[in-house]
mmCIF file of C-alpha atoms in Angstrom:
data_model
loop_
_atom_site.group_PDB
_atom_site.id
_atom_site.type_symbol
_atom_site.label_atom_id
_atom_site.label_comp_id
_atom_site.label_asym_id
_atom_site.label_seq_id
_atom_site.Cartn_x
_atom_site.Cartn_y
_atom_site.Cartn_z
ATOM 1 C CA MET A 109 51.464 -60.701 16.488
ATOM 2 C CA SER A 110 49.681 -58.414 19.129
ATOM 3 C CA GLN A 111 47.132 -61.113 20.889
ATOM 4 C CA LEU A 112 44.157 -60.311 22.670
ATOM 5 C CA GLU A 113 44.251 -61.482 26.441
ATOM 6 C CA SER A 114 42.142 -61.079 29.479
ATOM 7 C CA LEU A 115 42.220 -60.457 33.126
ATOM 8 C CA THR A 116 40.009 -61.672 35.692
ATOM 9 C CA ILE A 117 40.795 -59.006 38.550
ATOM 10 C CA GLY A 118 37.190 -60.362 40.338
ATOM 11 C CA ASP A 119 33.789 -60.016 40.907
ATOM 12 C CA ASP A 120 33.306 -61.431 37.548
ATOM 13 C CA ILE A 121 35.217 -58.157 35.836
ATOM 14 C CA SER A 122 36.950 -59.013 33.436
ATOM 15 C CA TYR A 123 39.515 -56.694 31.302
ATOM 16 C CA TYR A 124 40.738 -57.554 27.720
ATOM 17 C CA TYR A 125 44.112 -55.910 26.358
ATOM 18 C CA PHE A 126 46.628 -56.070 23.462
ATOM 19 C CA ASP A 127 49.470 -57.177 24.640
ATOM 20 C CA SER A 128 53.018 -56.623 22.151
ATOM 21 C CA GLY A 129 54.515 -59.563 23.912
ATOM 22 C CA ALA A 130 57.647 -59.730 26.513
ATOM 23 C CA VAL A 131 60.869 -58.397 25.095
ATOM 24 C CA PRO A 132 64.109 -60.398 25.037
ATOM 25 C CA GLY A 133 66.137 -59.344 28.025
ATOM 26 C CA ASP A 134 65.551 -58.532 31.476
ATOM 27 C CA ALA A 135 65.389 -54.512 30.837
ATOM 28 C CA TYR A 136 61.992 -53.751 29.029
ATOM 29 C CA THR A 137 59.545 -51.310 30.297
ATOM 30 C CA THR A 138 55.802 -51.852 29.825
ATOM 31 C CA LEU A 139 54.016 -48.934 28.867
ATOM 32 C CA VAL A 140 50.058 -49.611 29.692
ATOM 33 C CA PHE A 141 47.483 -47.167 27.385
ATOM 34 C CA ILE A 142 44.349 -45.955 29.238
ATOM 35 C CA HIS A 143 42.021 -44.756 25.851
ATOM 36 C CA GLY A 144 40.114 -41.721 25.604
ATOM 37 C CA MET A 145 36.355 -40.936 25.264
ATOM 38 C CA GLY A 146 34.878 -42.912 22.434
ATOM 39 C CA PHE A 147 37.930 -44.769 20.782
ATOM 40 C CA ASN A 148 38.808 -47.994 21.154
ATOM 41 C CA GLY A 149 35.871 -49.525 21.292
ATOM 42 C CA GLY A 150 35.637 -51.345 18.084
ATOM 43 C CA ALA A 151 36.559 -54.668 16.033
ATOM 44 C CA ILE A 152 38.855 -56.232 18.346
ATOM 45 C CA THR A 153 40.844 -57.472 15.133
ATOM 46 C CA LEU A 154 42.252 -53.918 14.889
ATOM 47 C CA TYR A 155 44.091 -53.950 17.758
ATOM 48 C CA GLY A 156 43.093 -50.658 18.988
ATOM 49 C CA ILE A 157 43.353 -47.383 18.690
ATOM 50 C CA PHE A 158 46.655 -47.249 19.693
ATOM 51 C CA ARG A 159 47.732 -50.148 17.027
ATOM 52 C CA LYS A 160 50.320 -48.131 15.227
ATOM 53 C CA LEU A 161 52.814 -48.282 17.873
ATOM 54 C CA PHE A 162 52.759 -51.870 18.461
ATOM 55 C CA PRO A 163 55.223 -53.095 16.004
ATOM 56 C CA LEU A 164 57.845 -50.074 17.177
ATOM 57 C CA ALA A 165 57.637 -51.558 20.784
ATOM 58 C CA ALA A 166 60.544 -53.856 20.677
ATOM 59 C CA ALA A 167 63.039 -51.841 18.970
ATOM 60 C CA HIS A 168 62.798 -49.287 21.846
ATOM 61 C CA HIS A 169 63.169 -52.425 24.604
ATOM 62 C CA LEU A 170 59.225 -51.542 25.205
ATOM 63 C CA ARG A 171 56.324 -53.782 25.772
ATOM 64 C CA ILE A 172 53.079 -52.586 25.078
ATOM 65 C CA VAL A 173 49.339 -53.080 26.682
ATOM 66 C CA SER A 174 46.461 -51.120 25.126
ATOM 67 C CA LEU A 175 43.636 -51.642 27.946
ATOM 68 C CA TYR A 176 39.701 -51.943 26.753
ATOM 69 C CA ARG A 177 37.810 -49.481 29.923
ATOM 70 C CA ARG A 178 35.029 -50.719 31.124
ATOM 71 C CA ASP A 179 31.722 -50.679 28.685
ATOM 72 C CA TYR A 180 33.889 -50.734 26.216
ATOM 73 C CA ASP A 181 33.418 -54.327 24.786
ATOM 74 C CA PRO A 182 34.681 -56.918 25.064
ATOM 75 C CA THR A 183 35.854 -55.828 29.198
ATOM 76 C CA THR A 184 32.767 -56.183 31.191
ATOM 77 C CA SER A 185 29.798 -53.505 30.638
ATOM 78 C CA PHE A 186 29.415 -51.519 33.666
ATOM 79 C CA ARG A 187 25.774 -52.950 36.065
ATOM 80 C CA ASP A 188 23.583 -50.488 37.295
ATOM 81 C CA ALA A 189 25.556 -50.733 40.900
ATOM 82 C CA ASP A 190 28.434 -49.927 39.147
ATOM 83 C CA THR A 191 27.178 -46.377 38.262
ATOM 84 C CA ALA A 192 24.989 -45.908 40.884
ATOM 85 C CA GLY A 193 27.269 -43.079 42.460
ATOM 86 C CA LEU A 194 28.773 -41.967 39.203
ATOM 87 C CA ILE A 195 25.104 -40.667 38.641
ATOM 88 C CA SER A 196 24.096 -39.736 41.982
ATOM 89 C CA GLY A 197 25.250 -36.410 41.641
ATOM 90 C CA THR A 198 27.111 -36.575 45.310
ATOM 91 C CA VAL A 199 30.457 -35.864 46.212
ATOM 92 C CA GLU A 200 30.427 -38.734 47.896
ATOM 93 C CA GLY A 201 29.199 -41.151 44.685
ATOM 94 C CA GLN A 202 30.828 -39.428 42.271
ATOM 95 C CA GLU A 203 34.528 -39.676 44.130
ATOM 96 C CA GLY A 204 33.585 -43.561 45.029
ATOM 97 C CA PHE A 205 32.869 -43.840 41.842
ATOM 98 C CA LEU A 206 36.264 -42.810 40.605
ATOM 99 C CA ARG A 207 38.342 -45.095 43.846
ATOM 100 C CA SER A 208 36.424 -47.933 42.004
ATOM 101 C CA GLN A 209 38.106 -47.616 39.078
ATOM 102 C CA ALA A 210 40.811 -47.104 40.653
ATOM 103 C CA VAL A 211 41.468 -49.950 42.684
ATOM 104 C CA GLU A 212 40.321 -51.853 39.394
ATOM 105 C CA ILE A 213 42.393 -50.302 37.190
ATOM 106 C CA ALA A 214 45.664 -50.780 40.081
ATOM 107 C CA THR A 215 44.660 -54.231 40.495
ATOM 108 C CA PHE A 216 44.909 -55.512 36.578
ATOM 109 C CA LEU A 217 48.409 -53.876 36.320
ATOM 110 C CA VAL A 218 49.395 -56.474 39.482
ATOM 111 C CA THR A 219 47.859 -59.224 38.246
ATOM 112 C CA PHE A 220 48.792 -58.665 34.539
ATOM 113 C CA ALA A 221 53.024 -57.884 36.240
ATOM 114 C CA ARG A 222 52.435 -61.104 38.639
ATOM 115 C CA GLU A 223 51.507 -63.336 35.522
ATOM 116 C CA GLN A 224 53.290 -62.253 32.986
ATOM 117 C CA SER A 225 56.776 -61.794 35.321
ATOM 118 C CA ILE A 226 57.668 -58.466 33.694
ATOM 119 C CA PRO A 227 60.781 -56.749 34.982
ATOM 120 C CA LEU A 228 60.551 -54.923 38.294
ATOM 121 C CA ALA A 229 61.090 -51.232 38.112
ATOM 122 C CA GLN A 230 65.107 -50.304 38.531
ATOM 123 C CA GLY A 231 64.553 -46.729 38.219
ATOM 124 C CA ILE A 232 62.391 -45.628 35.344
ATOM 125 C CA SER A 233 63.902 -49.252 33.703
ATOM 126 C CA GLY A 234 61.427 -52.061 33.490
ATOM 127 C CA GLY A 235 58.269 -52.328 35.496
ATOM 128 C CA ILE A 236 55.703 -50.289 34.195
ATOM 129 C CA ALA A 237 54.302 -46.620 33.150
ATOM 130 C CA LEU A 238 50.824 -45.910 32.859
ATOM 131 C CA ILE A 239 49.835 -43.344 30.096
ATOM 132 C CA GLY A 240 46.621 -41.755 30.705
ATOM 133 C CA TRP A 241 45.073 -40.623 26.889
ATOM 134 C CA SER A 242 42.598 -37.790 26.832
ATOM 135 C CA LEU A 243 39.084 -39.063 28.848
ATOM 136 C CA GLY A 244 41.997 -41.630 29.601
ATOM 137 C CA SER A 245 44.043 -39.784 31.767
ATOM 138 C CA LEU A 246 41.247 -39.146 35.132
ATOM 139 C CA HIS A 247 41.321 -42.902 35.232
ATOM 140 C CA THR A 248 45.005 -42.731 35.393
ATOM 141 C CA HIS A 249 45.290 -39.254 37.645
ATOM 142 C CA ALA A 250 42.705 -41.712 39.949
ATOM 143 C CA VAL A 251 45.184 -44.315 40.743
ATOM 144 C CA VAL A 252 47.720 -41.914 41.601
ATOM 145 C CA ALA A 253 45.021 -40.239 43.968
ATOM 146 C CA TYR A 254 43.264 -42.916 45.621
ATOM 147 C CA LEU A 255 46.329 -45.115 46.561
ATOM 148 C CA ASP A 256 44.887 -45.412 49.790
ATOM 149 C CA ASP A 257 42.579 -47.622 49.074
ATOM 150 C CA LEU A 258 44.138 -50.383 47.378
ATOM 151 C CA PRO A 259 44.174 -54.092 49.601
ATOM 152 C CA SER A 260 47.929 -53.937 51.000
ATOM 153 C CA ASP A 261 48.996 -56.839 48.827
ATOM 154 C CA ILE A 262 48.188 -55.258 44.991
ATOM 155 C CA LEU A 263 49.367 -51.316 46.826
ATOM 156 C CA SER A 264 52.697 -53.456 47.973
ATOM 157 C CA ASP A 265 53.107 -55.097 44.782
ATOM 158 C CA LEU A 266 52.314 -52.125 42.386
ATOM 159 C CA GLY A 267 55.218 -50.066 44.630
ATOM 160 C CA LYS A 268 57.609 -52.821 42.732
ATOM 161 C CA TYR A 269 56.583 -51.822 39.573
ATOM 162 C CA LEU A 270 54.894 -48.689 38.612
ATOM 163 C CA HIS A 271 57.501 -45.649 38.273
ATOM 164 C CA THR A 272 55.602 -43.619 36.451
ATOM 165 C CA MET A 273 52.283 -41.759 35.496
ATOM 166 C CA VAL A 274 51.984 -39.997 31.891
ATOM 167 C CA SER A 275 48.834 -38.085 31.495
ATOM 168 C CA HIS A 276 48.743 -37.168 27.441
ATOM 169 C CA ASP A 277 46.571 -34.224 26.809
ATOM 170 C CA ALA A 278 44.022 -34.175 30.024
ATOM 171 C CA ILE A 279 41.826 -31.698 29.578
ATOM 172 C CA SER A 280 41.328 -28.987 32.470
ATOM 173 C CA MET A 281 38.289 -29.898 34.181
ATOM 174 C CA PHE A 282 39.360 -33.311 35.048
ATOM 175 C CA LEU A 283 42.674 -31.513 36.907
ATOM 176 C CA GLY A 284 39.993 -29.692 38.321
ATOM 177 C CA ILE A 285 40.799 -26.307 36.775
ATOM 178 C CA PRO A 286 37.989 -24.182 34.934
ATOM 179 C CA ASN A 287 37.769 -24.553 31.333
ATOM 180 C CA PRO A 288 39.624 -21.578 29.255
ATOM 181 C CA PRO A 289 37.457 -18.745 28.277
ATOM 182 C CA ASN A 290 38.198 -19.085 24.402
ATOM 183 C CA HIS A 291 36.891 -22.667 24.492
ATOM 184 C CA SER A 292 33.801 -23.146 22.554
ATOM 185 C CA VAL A 293 31.794 -25.929 24.043
ATOM 186 C CA ASP A 294 28.903 -26.023 21.775
ATOM 187 C CA LEU A 295 29.226 -29.663 21.127
ATOM 188 C CA TRP A 296 28.314 -30.242 24.234
ATOM 189 C CA PHE A 297 25.283 -29.103 23.726
ATOM 190 C CA GLU A 298 23.900 -31.453 20.470
ATOM 191 C CA ARG A 299 20.910 -33.355 21.506
ATOM 192 C CA ASP A 300 21.660 -36.298 19.105
ATOM 193 C CA VAL A 301 24.445 -38.491 20.137
ATOM 194 C CA LYS A 302 25.298 -38.979 16.884
ATOM 195 C CA VAL A 303 25.900 -35.914 15.311
ATOM 196 C CA LYS A 304 27.981 -34.553 18.722
ATOM 197 C CA PHE A 305 29.944 -37.818 18.375
ATOM 198 C CA ASN A 306 30.937 -36.516 14.866
ATOM 199 C CA LEU A 307 31.301 -33.196 16.049
ATOM 200 C CA PHE A 308 33.493 -34.637 18.823
ATOM 201 C CA CYS A 309 35.395 -36.568 16.287
ATOM 202 C CA GLU A 310 35.831 -33.548 14.313
ATOM 203 C CA TRP A 311 37.255 -31.056 16.757
ATOM 204 C CA THR A 312 39.533 -34.197 18.271
ATOM 205 C CA THR A 313 41.271 -34.837 14.831
ATOM 206 C CA ALA A 314 41.717 -31.774 13.741
ATOM 207 C CA TYR A 315 45.623 -30.021 13.952
ATOM 208 C CA TYR A 316 45.818 -26.774 15.516
ATOM 209 C CA LEU A 317 48.458 -24.093 14.274
ATOM 210 C CA HIS A 318 49.627 -22.489 17.653
ATOM 211 C CA LYS A 319 52.185 -19.483 17.630
ATOM 212 C CA SER A 320 53.651 -20.851 20.264
ATOM 213 C CA VAL A 321 52.987 -23.631 22.762
ATOM 214 C CA THR A 322 55.608 -23.494 24.941
ATOM 215 C CA SER A 323 55.438 -19.503 25.885
ATOM 216 C CA GLY A 324 52.307 -19.908 28.650
ATOM 217 C CA ASN A 325 50.630 -17.273 27.035
ATOM 218 C CA ILE A 326 46.675 -18.277 25.919
ATOM 219 C CA ASP A 327 46.986 -15.506 23.070
ATOM 220 C CA ASP A 328 49.380 -17.650 21.604
ATOM 221 C CA LEU A 329 47.163 -20.715 21.387
ATOM 222 C CA GLU A 330 44.413 -21.669 18.622
ATOM 223 C CA PHE A 331 40.957 -23.001 20.227
ATOM 224 C CA ASN A 332 38.261 -23.229 17.623
ATOM 225 C CA LYS A 333 39.890 -22.744 14.534
ATOM 226 C CA PHE A 334 41.310 -26.067 12.893
ATOM 227 C CA SER A 335 44.726 -25.959 10.784
ATOM 228 C CA ASP A 336 44.497 -26.530 6.416
ATOM 229 C CA ASN A 337 46.134 -30.273 7.243
ATOM 230 C CA ALA A 338 44.159 -33.355 7.156
ATOM 231 C CA HIS A 339 42.308 -34.635 9.779
ATOM 232 C CA ALA A 340 43.576 -37.302 11.960
ATOM 233 C CA MET A 341 42.291 -40.753 10.809
ATOM 234 C CA HIS A 342 40.484 -39.051 7.580
ATOM 235 C CA GLU A 343 41.467 -42.185 5.188
ATOM 236 C CA LEU A 344 38.691 -44.637 6.944
ATOM 237 C CA SER A 345 36.148 -44.961 5.566
ATOM 238 C CA SER A 346 32.772 -44.722 8.292
ATOM 239 C CA GLU A 347 32.909 -48.259 8.315
ATOM 240 C CA GLU A 348 36.205 -48.560 9.448
ATOM 241 C CA LEU A 349 36.094 -45.404 11.585
ATOM 242 C CA ALA A 350 33.125 -47.392 13.653
ATOM 243 C CA GLU A 351 35.127 -50.497 13.736
ATOM 244 C CA LEU A 352 37.527 -48.003 16.340
ATOM 245 C CA THR A 353 34.923 -46.301 17.996
ATOM 246 C CA SER A 354 31.679 -46.431 20.271
ATOM 247 C CA VAL A 355 29.173 -44.307 20.302
ATOM 248 C CA GLU A 356 27.356 -45.928 22.650
ATOM 249 C CA THR A 357 29.469 -45.753 25.446
ATOM 250 C CA PHE A 358 30.400 -42.156 24.536
ATOM 251 C CA GLY A 359 26.958 -40.709 25.239
ATOM 252 C CA GLY A 360 26.583 -43.187 27.835
ATOM 253 C CA SER A 361 28.660 -43.942 31.191
ATOM 254 C CA ASP A 362 31.805 -41.543 29.612
ATOM 255 C CA THR A 363 29.687 -38.684 29.225
ATOM 256 C CA LEU A 364 28.477 -39.165 32.601
ATOM 257 C CA LEU A 365 32.349 -38.793 33.668
ATOM 258 C CA LEU A 366 31.694 -35.121 32.147
ATOM 259 C CA TYR A 367 29.103 -34.064 34.381
ATOM 260 C CA ILE A 368 30.974 -35.292 37.884
ATOM 261 C CA GLN A 369 31.580 -31.891 39.669
ATOM 262 C CA GLN A 370 34.834 -29.833 39.480
ATOM 263 C CA ASP A 371 35.047 -30.056 43.724
ATOM 264 C CA VAL A 372 35.577 -33.767 42.964
ATOM 265 C CA PHE A 373 38.082 -33.479 40.304
ATOM 266 C CA LYS A 374 40.194 -30.995 41.967
ATOM 267 C CA THR A 375 39.748 -33.090 45.195
ATOM 268 C CA MET A 376 41.724 -36.152 43.078
ATOM 269 C CA THR A 377 44.677 -33.600 41.430
ATOM 270 C CA ARG A 378 45.118 -32.142 44.808
ATOM 271 C CA ARG A 379 45.283 -36.248 46.777
ATOM 272 C CA ALA A 380 47.091 -36.835 43.381
ATOM 273 C CA ILE A 381 50.308 -34.438 43.540
ATOM 274 C CA PHE A 382 49.828 -31.438 46.032
ATOM 275 C CA ASN A 383 49.311 -34.004 49.097
ATOM 276 C CA THR A 384 52.189 -34.486 50.958
ATOM 277 C CA ALA A 385 51.299 -36.702 53.716
ATOM 278 C CA LEU A 386 49.819 -38.878 51.188
ATOM 279 C CA ALA A 387 52.939 -38.755 48.854
ATOM 280 C CA ARG A 388 54.941 -39.937 51.919
ATOM 281 C CA ARG A 389 53.130 -42.593 52.917
ATOM 282 C CA PHE A 390 52.077 -44.138 49.276
ATOM 283 C CA LEU A 391 54.291 -45.172 46.537
ATOM 284 C CA PRO A 392 56.876 -41.878 47.579
ATOM 285 C CA ASN A 393 59.096 -42.579 44.455
ATOM 286 C CA LEU A 394 56.451 -42.530 41.974
ATOM 287 C CA ARG A 395 56.691 -39.788 38.860
ATOM 288 C CA VAL A 396 53.823 -38.028 37.472
ATOM 289 C CA ARG A 397 53.910 -36.779 34.088
ATOM 290 C CA TYR A 398 52.130 -34.074 31.717
ATOM 291 C CA MET A 399 52.633 -33.693 28.209
ATOM 292 C CA SER A 400 50.606 -31.982 25.244
ATOM 293 C CA GLY A 401 50.711 -32.466 21.766
ATOM 294 C CA GLY A 402 52.385 -29.492 19.178
ATOM 295 C CA ALA A 403 49.172 -29.415 17.568
ATOM 296 C CA SER A 404 46.319 -30.772 19.908
ATOM 297 C CA SER A 405 43.647 -28.147 20.449
ATOM 298 C CA GLY A 406 44.608 -24.703 22.262
ATOM 299 C CA ALA A 407 42.220 -26.112 25.342
ATOM 300 C CA LEU A 408 44.256 -29.132 25.860
ATOM 301 C CA VAL A 409 47.985 -27.090 26.077
ATOM 302 C CA TRP A 410 46.092 -24.092 28.069
ATOM 303 C CA ALA A 411 44.989 -27.063 30.634
ATOM 304 C CA LEU A 412 49.051 -27.372 31.385
ATOM 305 C CA TYR A 413 49.853 -23.863 31.493
ATOM 306 C CA GLU A 414 47.846 -23.487 34.210
ATOM 307 C CA LEU A 415 48.880 -26.867 35.930
ATOM 308 C CA ARG A 416 52.563 -25.468 35.563
ATOM 309 C CA LYS A 417 50.904 -22.014 37.338
ATOM 310 C CA CYS A 418 50.002 -24.566 39.833
ATOM 311 C CA LEU A 419 53.180 -26.579 40.367
ATOM 312 C CA ALA A 420 54.562 -23.064 41.358
ATOM 313 C CA ASP A 421 51.851 -21.956 43.894
ATOM 314 C CA PRO A 422 48.927 -24.650 44.453
ATOM 315 C CA GLU A 423 47.189 -22.998 47.132
ATOM 316 C CA PRO A 424 45.206 -20.756 45.009
ATOM 317 C CA MET A 425 43.645 -23.672 43.273
ATOM 318 C CA TYR A 426 44.016 -26.319 45.619
ATOM 319 C CA GLY A 427 43.053 -24.798 48.491
ATOM 320 C CA PRO A 428 45.210 -24.195 51.766
ATOM 321 C CA ASP A 429 48.515 -26.672 52.445
ATOM 322 C CA ALA A 430 48.364 -27.749 48.626
ATOM 323 C CA GLU A 431 52.096 -28.155 48.018
ATOM 324 C CA LYS A 432 53.949 -29.982 45.067
ATOM 325 C CA ALA A 433 54.346 -33.166 46.555
ATOM 326 C CA ARG A 434 55.508 -35.369 44.161
ATOM 327 C CA ASP A 435 57.929 -35.609 41.067
ATOM 328 C CA VAL A 436 55.860 -33.627 38.925
ATOM 329 C CA LYS A 437 57.122 -32.368 35.068
ATOM 330 C CA VAL A 438 55.251 -31.092 32.409
ATOM 331 C CA LYS A 439 55.994 -31.056 28.659
ATOM 332 C CA PHE A 440 54.847 -29.363 25.812
ATOM 333 C CA HIS A 441 55.235 -31.243 22.647
ATOM 334 C CA THR A 442 56.209 -29.266 19.571
ATOM 335 C CA GLU A 443 54.939 -31.834 17.132
ATOM 336 C CA GLY A 444 51.752 -34.139 16.627
ATOM 337 C CA ASN A 445 47.962 -33.526 17.355
ATOM 338 C CA HIS A 446 46.117 -35.049 19.639
ATOM 339 C CA PHE A 447 46.018 -38.316 17.436
ATOM 340 C CA VAL A 448 50.125 -38.572 17.330
ATOM 341 C CA PHE A 449 50.107 -42.441 17.193
ATOM 342 C CA TRP A 450 48.032 -42.678 14.044
ATOM 343 C CA ASP A 451 49.584 -40.357 12.288
ATOM 344 C CA GLU A 452 53.097 -40.468 13.326
ATOM 345 C CA PRO A 453 53.537 -43.547 15.715
ATOM 346 C CA GLN A 454 57.635 -43.276 15.812
ATOM 347 C CA VAL A 455 57.130 -39.727 16.995
ATOM 348 C CA ALA A 456 54.623 -40.618 19.139
ATOM 349 C CA LEU A 457 56.784 -43.648 20.615
ATOM 350 C CA GLU A 458 59.552 -40.490 20.551
ATOM 351 C CA GLN A 459 57.600 -38.161 22.747
ATOM 352 C CA TYR A 460 56.216 -41.090 25.359
ATOM 353 C CA ILE A 461 60.077 -42.161 26.311
ATOM 354 C CA THR A 462 60.862 -38.549 26.700
ATOM 355 C CA THR A 463 58.295 -37.384 28.591
ATOM 356 C CA ILE A 464 58.918 -40.859 30.855
ATOM 357 C CA ASN A 465 62.636 -39.501 30.811
ATOM 358 C CA LEU A 466 62.166 -36.093 32.241
#
């Protein structure tokens, strides 16, 4: 049975997580999940939003760890000093906040790997694949972008374990790419946080019927109309959904992340995958993967359409001398919506494995 554990990473900061446990033998890979906006913030007895993946892990020689981000109980909440840069409105302050989150998550990964004696990475076997879902992809992206901020001992050991970073259904703005013209953003203008969260849940849990998710043509994507499929998590009562979510954090520190300047996200993405000097010096063998769901919102698929264009010609978006600097690949899955790990956990796990193995 999965257990709730905690790690103190310094300065009285503790991260809580669920762990499916070690797998017999020495060849298993650990998947560490960073959750998205508003979700994974509820009752710890439910094992969090990724709970349906846990029973499937061992059969695939996987160990699954689901991390609770800062401001999601019981992980340490942000203090005023932690978010000062985020709310400063300055490029320096906002980037400083992302750097601090990158250091914390990297420190968690290394501390966990050391204490649990997980297998070292051997190619894409063993070690750790770090998976950021939705808003969580911002945090995993930050880890890759700001490797130069890590203490030398953390960086050295991270290189022994971390072999792949996966972004699952990242929105375009977190990649430094403007929002698509077809996508309605009306929900973000709603003033009542509870109403806004309900609208957000409706949008994210819906299924979208696309003509094609691989064509690269924006006209083949559905951005705003829900399909007739029942929404993910529709079987949950309002009380059960509340146990898996945090409206407070959704409307608090997570919403503040959406107001980070676009240039900060653009710089972060450039540092992560389009800066050859950084890639050669810091974890040069680190693999970066992006995946989208076949029935996720068109906005999430479109983000990878645009990123794929940038991988071929990054300078128009990311500036002079930007060039593909790491082993980066994009996977457009044809099944599953934004919550594929809830509705179809076996399909989701196979998708993660396929994406990691690209």
